[in-house]
Tab-separated table of C-alpha atoms and ligand atoms in Angstrom:
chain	number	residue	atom	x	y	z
A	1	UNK	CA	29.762	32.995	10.202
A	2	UNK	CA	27.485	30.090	9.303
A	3	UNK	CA	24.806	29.521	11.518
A	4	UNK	CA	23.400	25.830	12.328
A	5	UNK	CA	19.588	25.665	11.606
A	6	UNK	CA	17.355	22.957	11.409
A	7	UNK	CA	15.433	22.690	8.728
A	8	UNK	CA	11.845	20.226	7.824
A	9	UNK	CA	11.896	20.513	4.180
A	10	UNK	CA	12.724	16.866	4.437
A	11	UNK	CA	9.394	16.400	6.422
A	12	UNK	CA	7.415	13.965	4.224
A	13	UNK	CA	4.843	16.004	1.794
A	14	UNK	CA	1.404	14.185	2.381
A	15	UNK	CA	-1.424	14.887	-0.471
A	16	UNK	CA	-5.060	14.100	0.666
A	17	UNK	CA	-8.032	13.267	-1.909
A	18	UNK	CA	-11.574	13.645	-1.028
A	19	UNK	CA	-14.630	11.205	-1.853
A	20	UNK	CA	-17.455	12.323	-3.687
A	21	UNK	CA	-19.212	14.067	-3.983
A	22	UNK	CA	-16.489	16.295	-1.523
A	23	UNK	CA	-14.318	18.526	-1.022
A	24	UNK	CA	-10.595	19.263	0.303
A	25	UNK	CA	-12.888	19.927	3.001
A	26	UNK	CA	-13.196	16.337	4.560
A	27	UNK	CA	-9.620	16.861	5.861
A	28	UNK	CA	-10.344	19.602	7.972
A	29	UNK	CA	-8.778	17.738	11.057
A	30	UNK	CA	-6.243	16.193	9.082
A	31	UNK	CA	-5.133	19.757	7.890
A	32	UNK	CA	-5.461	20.975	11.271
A	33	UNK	CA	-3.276	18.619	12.939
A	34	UNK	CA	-1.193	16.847	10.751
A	35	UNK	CA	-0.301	19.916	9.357
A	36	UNK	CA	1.522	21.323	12.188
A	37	UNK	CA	4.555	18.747	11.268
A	38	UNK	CA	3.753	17.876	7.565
A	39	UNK	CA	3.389	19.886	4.929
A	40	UNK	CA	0.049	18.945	3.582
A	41	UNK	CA	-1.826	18.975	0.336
A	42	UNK	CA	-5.485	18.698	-0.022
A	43	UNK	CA	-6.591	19.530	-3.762
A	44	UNK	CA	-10.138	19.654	-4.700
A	45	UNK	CA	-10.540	17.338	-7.854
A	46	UNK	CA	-11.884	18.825	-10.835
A	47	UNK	CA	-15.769	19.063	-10.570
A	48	UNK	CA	-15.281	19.300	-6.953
A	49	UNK	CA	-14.980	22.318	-4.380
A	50	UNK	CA	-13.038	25.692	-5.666
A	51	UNK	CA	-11.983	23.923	-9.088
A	52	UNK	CA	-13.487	24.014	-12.391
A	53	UNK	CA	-16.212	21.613	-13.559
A	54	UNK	CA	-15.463	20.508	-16.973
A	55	UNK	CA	-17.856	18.796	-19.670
A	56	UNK	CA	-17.660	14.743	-20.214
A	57	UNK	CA	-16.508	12.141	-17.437
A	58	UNK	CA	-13.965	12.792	-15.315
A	59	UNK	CA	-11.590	9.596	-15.635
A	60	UNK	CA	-9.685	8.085	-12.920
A	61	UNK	CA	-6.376	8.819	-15.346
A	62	UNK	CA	-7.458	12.281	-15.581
A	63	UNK	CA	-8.048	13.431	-12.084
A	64	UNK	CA	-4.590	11.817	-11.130
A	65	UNK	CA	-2.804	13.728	-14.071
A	66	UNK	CA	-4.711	16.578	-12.479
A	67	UNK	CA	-2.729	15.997	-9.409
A	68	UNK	CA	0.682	15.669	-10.697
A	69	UNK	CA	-0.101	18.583	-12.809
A	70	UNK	CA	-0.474	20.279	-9.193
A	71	UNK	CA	2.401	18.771	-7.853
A	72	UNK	CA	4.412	20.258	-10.408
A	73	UNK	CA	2.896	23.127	-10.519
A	74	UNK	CA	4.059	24.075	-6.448
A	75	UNK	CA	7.201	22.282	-7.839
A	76	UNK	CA	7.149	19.358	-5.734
A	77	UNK	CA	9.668	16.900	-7.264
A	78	UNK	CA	10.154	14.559	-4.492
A	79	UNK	CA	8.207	11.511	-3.936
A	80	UNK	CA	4.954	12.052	-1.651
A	81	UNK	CA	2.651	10.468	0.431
A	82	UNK	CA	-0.485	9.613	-1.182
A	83	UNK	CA	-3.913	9.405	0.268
A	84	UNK	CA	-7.418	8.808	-1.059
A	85	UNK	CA	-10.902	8.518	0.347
A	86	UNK	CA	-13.277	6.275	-1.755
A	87	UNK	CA	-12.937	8.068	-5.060
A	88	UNK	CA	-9.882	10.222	-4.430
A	89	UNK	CA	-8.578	6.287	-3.356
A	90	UNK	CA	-9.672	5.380	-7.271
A	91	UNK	CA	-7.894	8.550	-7.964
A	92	UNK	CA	-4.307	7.685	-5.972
A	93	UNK	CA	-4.184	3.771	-7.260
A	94	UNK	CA	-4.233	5.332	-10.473
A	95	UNK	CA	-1.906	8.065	-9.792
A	96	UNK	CA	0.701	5.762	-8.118
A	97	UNK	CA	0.577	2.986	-11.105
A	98	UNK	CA	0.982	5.761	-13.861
A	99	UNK	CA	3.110	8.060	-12.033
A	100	UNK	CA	5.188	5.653	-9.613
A	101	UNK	CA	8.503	7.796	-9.146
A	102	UNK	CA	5.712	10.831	-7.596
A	103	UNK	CA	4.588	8.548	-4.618
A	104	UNK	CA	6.838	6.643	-1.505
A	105	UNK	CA	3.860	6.186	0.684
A	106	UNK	CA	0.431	5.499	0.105
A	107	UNK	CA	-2.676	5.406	2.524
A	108	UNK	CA	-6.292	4.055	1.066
A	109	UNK	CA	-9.187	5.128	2.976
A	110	UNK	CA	-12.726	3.639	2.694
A	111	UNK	CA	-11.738	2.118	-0.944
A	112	UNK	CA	-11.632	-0.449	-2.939
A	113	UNK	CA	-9.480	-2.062	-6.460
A	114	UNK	CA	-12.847	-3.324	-8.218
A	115	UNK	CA	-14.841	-1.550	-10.906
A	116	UNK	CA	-17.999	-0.754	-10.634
A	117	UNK	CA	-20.727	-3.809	-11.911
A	118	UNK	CA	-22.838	-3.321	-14.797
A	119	UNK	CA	-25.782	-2.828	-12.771
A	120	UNK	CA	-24.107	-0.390	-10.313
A	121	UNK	CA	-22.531	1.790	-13.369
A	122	UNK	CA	-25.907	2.062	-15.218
A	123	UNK	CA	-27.083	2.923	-11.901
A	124	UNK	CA	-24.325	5.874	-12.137
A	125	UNK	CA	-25.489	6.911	-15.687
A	126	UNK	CA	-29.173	7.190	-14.174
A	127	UNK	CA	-28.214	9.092	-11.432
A	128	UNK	CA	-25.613	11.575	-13.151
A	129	UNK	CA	-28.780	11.975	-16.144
A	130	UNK	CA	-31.138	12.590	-13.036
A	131	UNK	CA	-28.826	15.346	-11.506
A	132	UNK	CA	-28.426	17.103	-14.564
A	133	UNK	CA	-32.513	17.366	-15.589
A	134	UNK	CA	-33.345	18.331	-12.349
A	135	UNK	CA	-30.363	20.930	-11.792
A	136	UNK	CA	-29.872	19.580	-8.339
A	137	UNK	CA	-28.674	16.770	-6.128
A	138	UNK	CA	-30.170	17.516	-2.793
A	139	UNK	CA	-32.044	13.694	-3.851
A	140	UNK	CA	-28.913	12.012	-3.959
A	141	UNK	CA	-27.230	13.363	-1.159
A	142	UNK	CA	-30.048	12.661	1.060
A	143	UNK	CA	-30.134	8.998	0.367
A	144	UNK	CA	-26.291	9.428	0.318
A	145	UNK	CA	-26.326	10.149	3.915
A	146	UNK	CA	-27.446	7.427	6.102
A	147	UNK	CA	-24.720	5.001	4.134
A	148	UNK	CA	-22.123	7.878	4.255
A	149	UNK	CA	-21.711	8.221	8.170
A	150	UNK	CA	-21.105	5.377	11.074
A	151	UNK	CA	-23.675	5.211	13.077
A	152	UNK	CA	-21.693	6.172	16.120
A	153	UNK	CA	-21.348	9.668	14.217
A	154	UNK	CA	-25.727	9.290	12.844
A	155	UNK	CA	-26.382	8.879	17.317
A	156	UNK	CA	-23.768	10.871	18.968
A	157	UNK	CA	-22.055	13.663	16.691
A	158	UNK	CA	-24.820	14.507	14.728
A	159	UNK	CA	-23.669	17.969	14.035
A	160	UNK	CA	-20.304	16.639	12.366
A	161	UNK	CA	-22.692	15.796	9.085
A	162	UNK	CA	-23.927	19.114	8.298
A	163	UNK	CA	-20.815	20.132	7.042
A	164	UNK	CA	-20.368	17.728	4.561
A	165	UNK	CA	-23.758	18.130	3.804
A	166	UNK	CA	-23.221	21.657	2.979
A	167	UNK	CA	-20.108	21.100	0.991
A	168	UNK	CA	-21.844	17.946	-1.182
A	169	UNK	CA	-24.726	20.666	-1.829
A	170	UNK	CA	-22.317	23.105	-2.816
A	171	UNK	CA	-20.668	20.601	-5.869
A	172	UNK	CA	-22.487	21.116	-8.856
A	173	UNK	CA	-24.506	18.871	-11.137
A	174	UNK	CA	-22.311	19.523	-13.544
A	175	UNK	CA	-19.017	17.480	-11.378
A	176	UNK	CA	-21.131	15.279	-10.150
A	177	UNK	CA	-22.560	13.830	-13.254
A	178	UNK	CA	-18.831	14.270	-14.537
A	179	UNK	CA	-17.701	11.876	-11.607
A	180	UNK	CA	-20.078	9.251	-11.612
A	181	UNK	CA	-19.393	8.711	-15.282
A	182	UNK	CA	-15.680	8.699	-14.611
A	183	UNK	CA	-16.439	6.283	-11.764
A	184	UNK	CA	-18.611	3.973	-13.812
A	185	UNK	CA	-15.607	3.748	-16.160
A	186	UNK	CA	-12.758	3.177	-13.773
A	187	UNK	CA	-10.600	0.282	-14.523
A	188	UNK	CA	-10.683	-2.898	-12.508
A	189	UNK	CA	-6.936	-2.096	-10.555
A	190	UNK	CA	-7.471	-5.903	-8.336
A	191	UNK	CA	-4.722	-7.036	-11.091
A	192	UNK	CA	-2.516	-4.188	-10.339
A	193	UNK	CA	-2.466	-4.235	-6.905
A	194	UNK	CA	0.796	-6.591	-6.586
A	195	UNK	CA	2.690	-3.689	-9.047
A	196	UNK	CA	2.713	-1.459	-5.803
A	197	UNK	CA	6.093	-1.168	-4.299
A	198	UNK	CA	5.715	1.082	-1.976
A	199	UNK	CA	4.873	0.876	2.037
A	200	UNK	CA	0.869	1.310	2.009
A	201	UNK	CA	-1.774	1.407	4.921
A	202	UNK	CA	-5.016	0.585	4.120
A	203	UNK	CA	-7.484	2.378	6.689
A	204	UNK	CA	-11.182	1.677	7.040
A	205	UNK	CA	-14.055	2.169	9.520
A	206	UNK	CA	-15.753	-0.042	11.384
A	207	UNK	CA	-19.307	0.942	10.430
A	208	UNK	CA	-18.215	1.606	6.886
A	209	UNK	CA	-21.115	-0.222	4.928
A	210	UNK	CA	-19.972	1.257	1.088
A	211	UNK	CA	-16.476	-0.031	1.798
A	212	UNK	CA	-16.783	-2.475	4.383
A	213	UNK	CA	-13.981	-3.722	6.560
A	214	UNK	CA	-14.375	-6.976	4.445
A	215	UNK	CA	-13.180	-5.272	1.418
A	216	UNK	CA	-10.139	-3.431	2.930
A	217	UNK	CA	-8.793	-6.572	4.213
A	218	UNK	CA	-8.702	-8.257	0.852
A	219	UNK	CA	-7.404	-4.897	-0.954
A	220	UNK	CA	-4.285	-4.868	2.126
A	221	UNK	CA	-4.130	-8.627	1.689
A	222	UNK	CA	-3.214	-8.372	-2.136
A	223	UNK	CA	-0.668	-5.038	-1.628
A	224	UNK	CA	2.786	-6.507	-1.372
A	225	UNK	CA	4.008	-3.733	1.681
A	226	UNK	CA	0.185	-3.611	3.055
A	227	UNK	CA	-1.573	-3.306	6.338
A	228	UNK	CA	-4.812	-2.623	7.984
A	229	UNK	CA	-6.027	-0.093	10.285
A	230	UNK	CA	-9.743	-0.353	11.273
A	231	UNK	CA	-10.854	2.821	12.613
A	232	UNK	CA	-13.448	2.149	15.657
A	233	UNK	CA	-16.592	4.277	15.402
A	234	UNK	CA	-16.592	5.433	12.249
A	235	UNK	CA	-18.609	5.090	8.762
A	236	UNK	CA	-17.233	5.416	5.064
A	237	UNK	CA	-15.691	8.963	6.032
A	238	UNK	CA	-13.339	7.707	8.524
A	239	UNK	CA	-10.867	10.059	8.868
A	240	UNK	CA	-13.394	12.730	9.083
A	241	UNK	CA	-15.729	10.762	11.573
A	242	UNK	CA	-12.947	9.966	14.194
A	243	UNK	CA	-9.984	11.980	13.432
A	244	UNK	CA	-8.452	11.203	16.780
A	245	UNK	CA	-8.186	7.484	15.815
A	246	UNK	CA	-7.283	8.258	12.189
A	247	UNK	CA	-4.756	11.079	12.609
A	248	UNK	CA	-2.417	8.513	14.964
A	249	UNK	CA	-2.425	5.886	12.446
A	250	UNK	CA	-1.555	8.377	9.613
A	251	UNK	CA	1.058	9.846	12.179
A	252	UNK	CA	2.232	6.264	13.079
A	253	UNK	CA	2.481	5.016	9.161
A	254	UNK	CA	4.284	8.209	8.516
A	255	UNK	CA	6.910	7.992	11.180
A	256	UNK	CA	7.419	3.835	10.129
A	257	UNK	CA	8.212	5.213	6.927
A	258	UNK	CA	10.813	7.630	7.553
A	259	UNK	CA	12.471	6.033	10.439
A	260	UNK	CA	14.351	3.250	7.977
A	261	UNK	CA	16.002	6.646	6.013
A	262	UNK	CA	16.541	8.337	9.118
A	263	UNK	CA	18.735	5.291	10.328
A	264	UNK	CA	20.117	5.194	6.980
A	265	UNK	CA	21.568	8.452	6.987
A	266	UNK	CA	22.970	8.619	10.433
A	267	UNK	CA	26.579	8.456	10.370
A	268	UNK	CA	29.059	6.433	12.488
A	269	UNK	CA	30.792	7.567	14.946
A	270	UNK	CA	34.891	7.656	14.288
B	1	MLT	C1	-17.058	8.074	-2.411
B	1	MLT	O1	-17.233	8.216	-1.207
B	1	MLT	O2	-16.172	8.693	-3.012
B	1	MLT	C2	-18.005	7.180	-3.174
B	1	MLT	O3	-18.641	6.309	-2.278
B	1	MLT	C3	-17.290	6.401	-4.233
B	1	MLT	C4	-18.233	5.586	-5.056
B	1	MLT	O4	-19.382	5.997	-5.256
B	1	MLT	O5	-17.813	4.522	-5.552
């Protein structure tokens, strides 16, 4: 006899990367909930978390070959769903322009296409030279902090930033000075940004004042399939901040993109 069964490997296959100086951590509510229906991947990039910390700068090109190198890895051949906080958002527009065939969604949180200025990656070399005399970061992350969270989060849910204080404390000097050099290197994507094919929601919050809303709007403005979702009372960690309001866009953007295949498939009735 052959039974019916139903069956979600179709489900779309969502992979989440963290800011710095972060952690797979930062989705803790995305992994909680969206996870229920999705199968979800949060990798920690290389100098970050559980993984190793190499020598030298860690390139934009080389954490997103990281990823696919994952991907493979847990044998994941079909397209994904791509999404990237600040850095992990440097991370997935490079992964989706060199690797285009790995992604059919992609969601940019808190991010932005630019490179860094002269003045702000010199700034970077200072920092990453500072963290790696000293042995520690605790500097950085405490003037890291106040620009970091909303201030809806800084007045009401003050105990939602010691956790991400504790996991920024926990990177070492080491992946962060490998990090900000790869940042300070990063390519200028703005020119890219038309090359995108696929459907992409550009999220952002409110309060963010690293990424403001500002930015996001030009970045969805210059994405052929592109829109905006401003997440109310949130900072630069948006999806973290006010999962609530970020889970049910991600849920919304992911159902939009699999009810045109789902329509697709059905068959007529004879
Ligand atoms: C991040 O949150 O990943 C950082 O703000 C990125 C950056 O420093 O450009």
């Amino acid at each position: 006899m052959q039974l019916a069964f139903a069956d979600t490997r179709n489900a779309p296959i969502l992979v989440l990367l963290h800011g710095f100086p972060l952690s797979r951590e930062m989705w803790v509510e995305q992994l909680a909930t969206i996870g229920c229906s999705y199968r979800v991947i949060a990798p920690d990039l290389r100098g970050h978390g559980e993984s190793e910390s190499p020598d030298g700068a860690y390139t934009m090109d080389e954490m997103a070959d990281d990823v696919v190198e994952l991907l493979d890895r847990l044998e994941v051949k079909q397209p994904v769903v791509l999404g990237g906080l600040s850095m992990g958002g440097y991370v997935a527009l490079s992964l989706v322009l060199r690797h285009p065939g790995r992604v059919r969604g992609l969601m940019l949180f808190d991010t932005r296409a630019a490179a860094d200025s002269p003045e702000a990656a010199k700034g970077r070399e200072e920092m990453a030279l500072a963290v790696l005399r000293e042995g520690s970061a605790r500097w950085m992350i405490e003037t890291m902090v106040p620009r970091l969270f909303g201030k809806t989060t800084l007045e009401k849910h003050p105990q939602r930033v010691e956790p991400m204080l504790a996991v920024m404390e926990r990177t070492s000097p080491k992946g962060i000075a490998g990090a900000l050099r790869g940042m300070a290197i990063r390519a200028d994507r703005r020119g890219d940004l038309a090359r995108i094919t696929v459907p992409t929601l550009v999220l952002v919050g409110a309060d963010d004042v690293i990424s403001p809303p500002s930015e996001a709007r030009e970045l969805a403005a210059a994405i052929p399939h592109a829109r905006l979702e401003v997440i109310p009372a949130a900072g630069h960690l948006s999806p973290y901040e006010n999962p609530a309001a970020a889970n049910d866009a991600i849920v919304r953007f992911l159902n939009h993109l699999d009810r045109p295949a789902a329509s697709g498939k059905r068959s007529t009735p004879t």
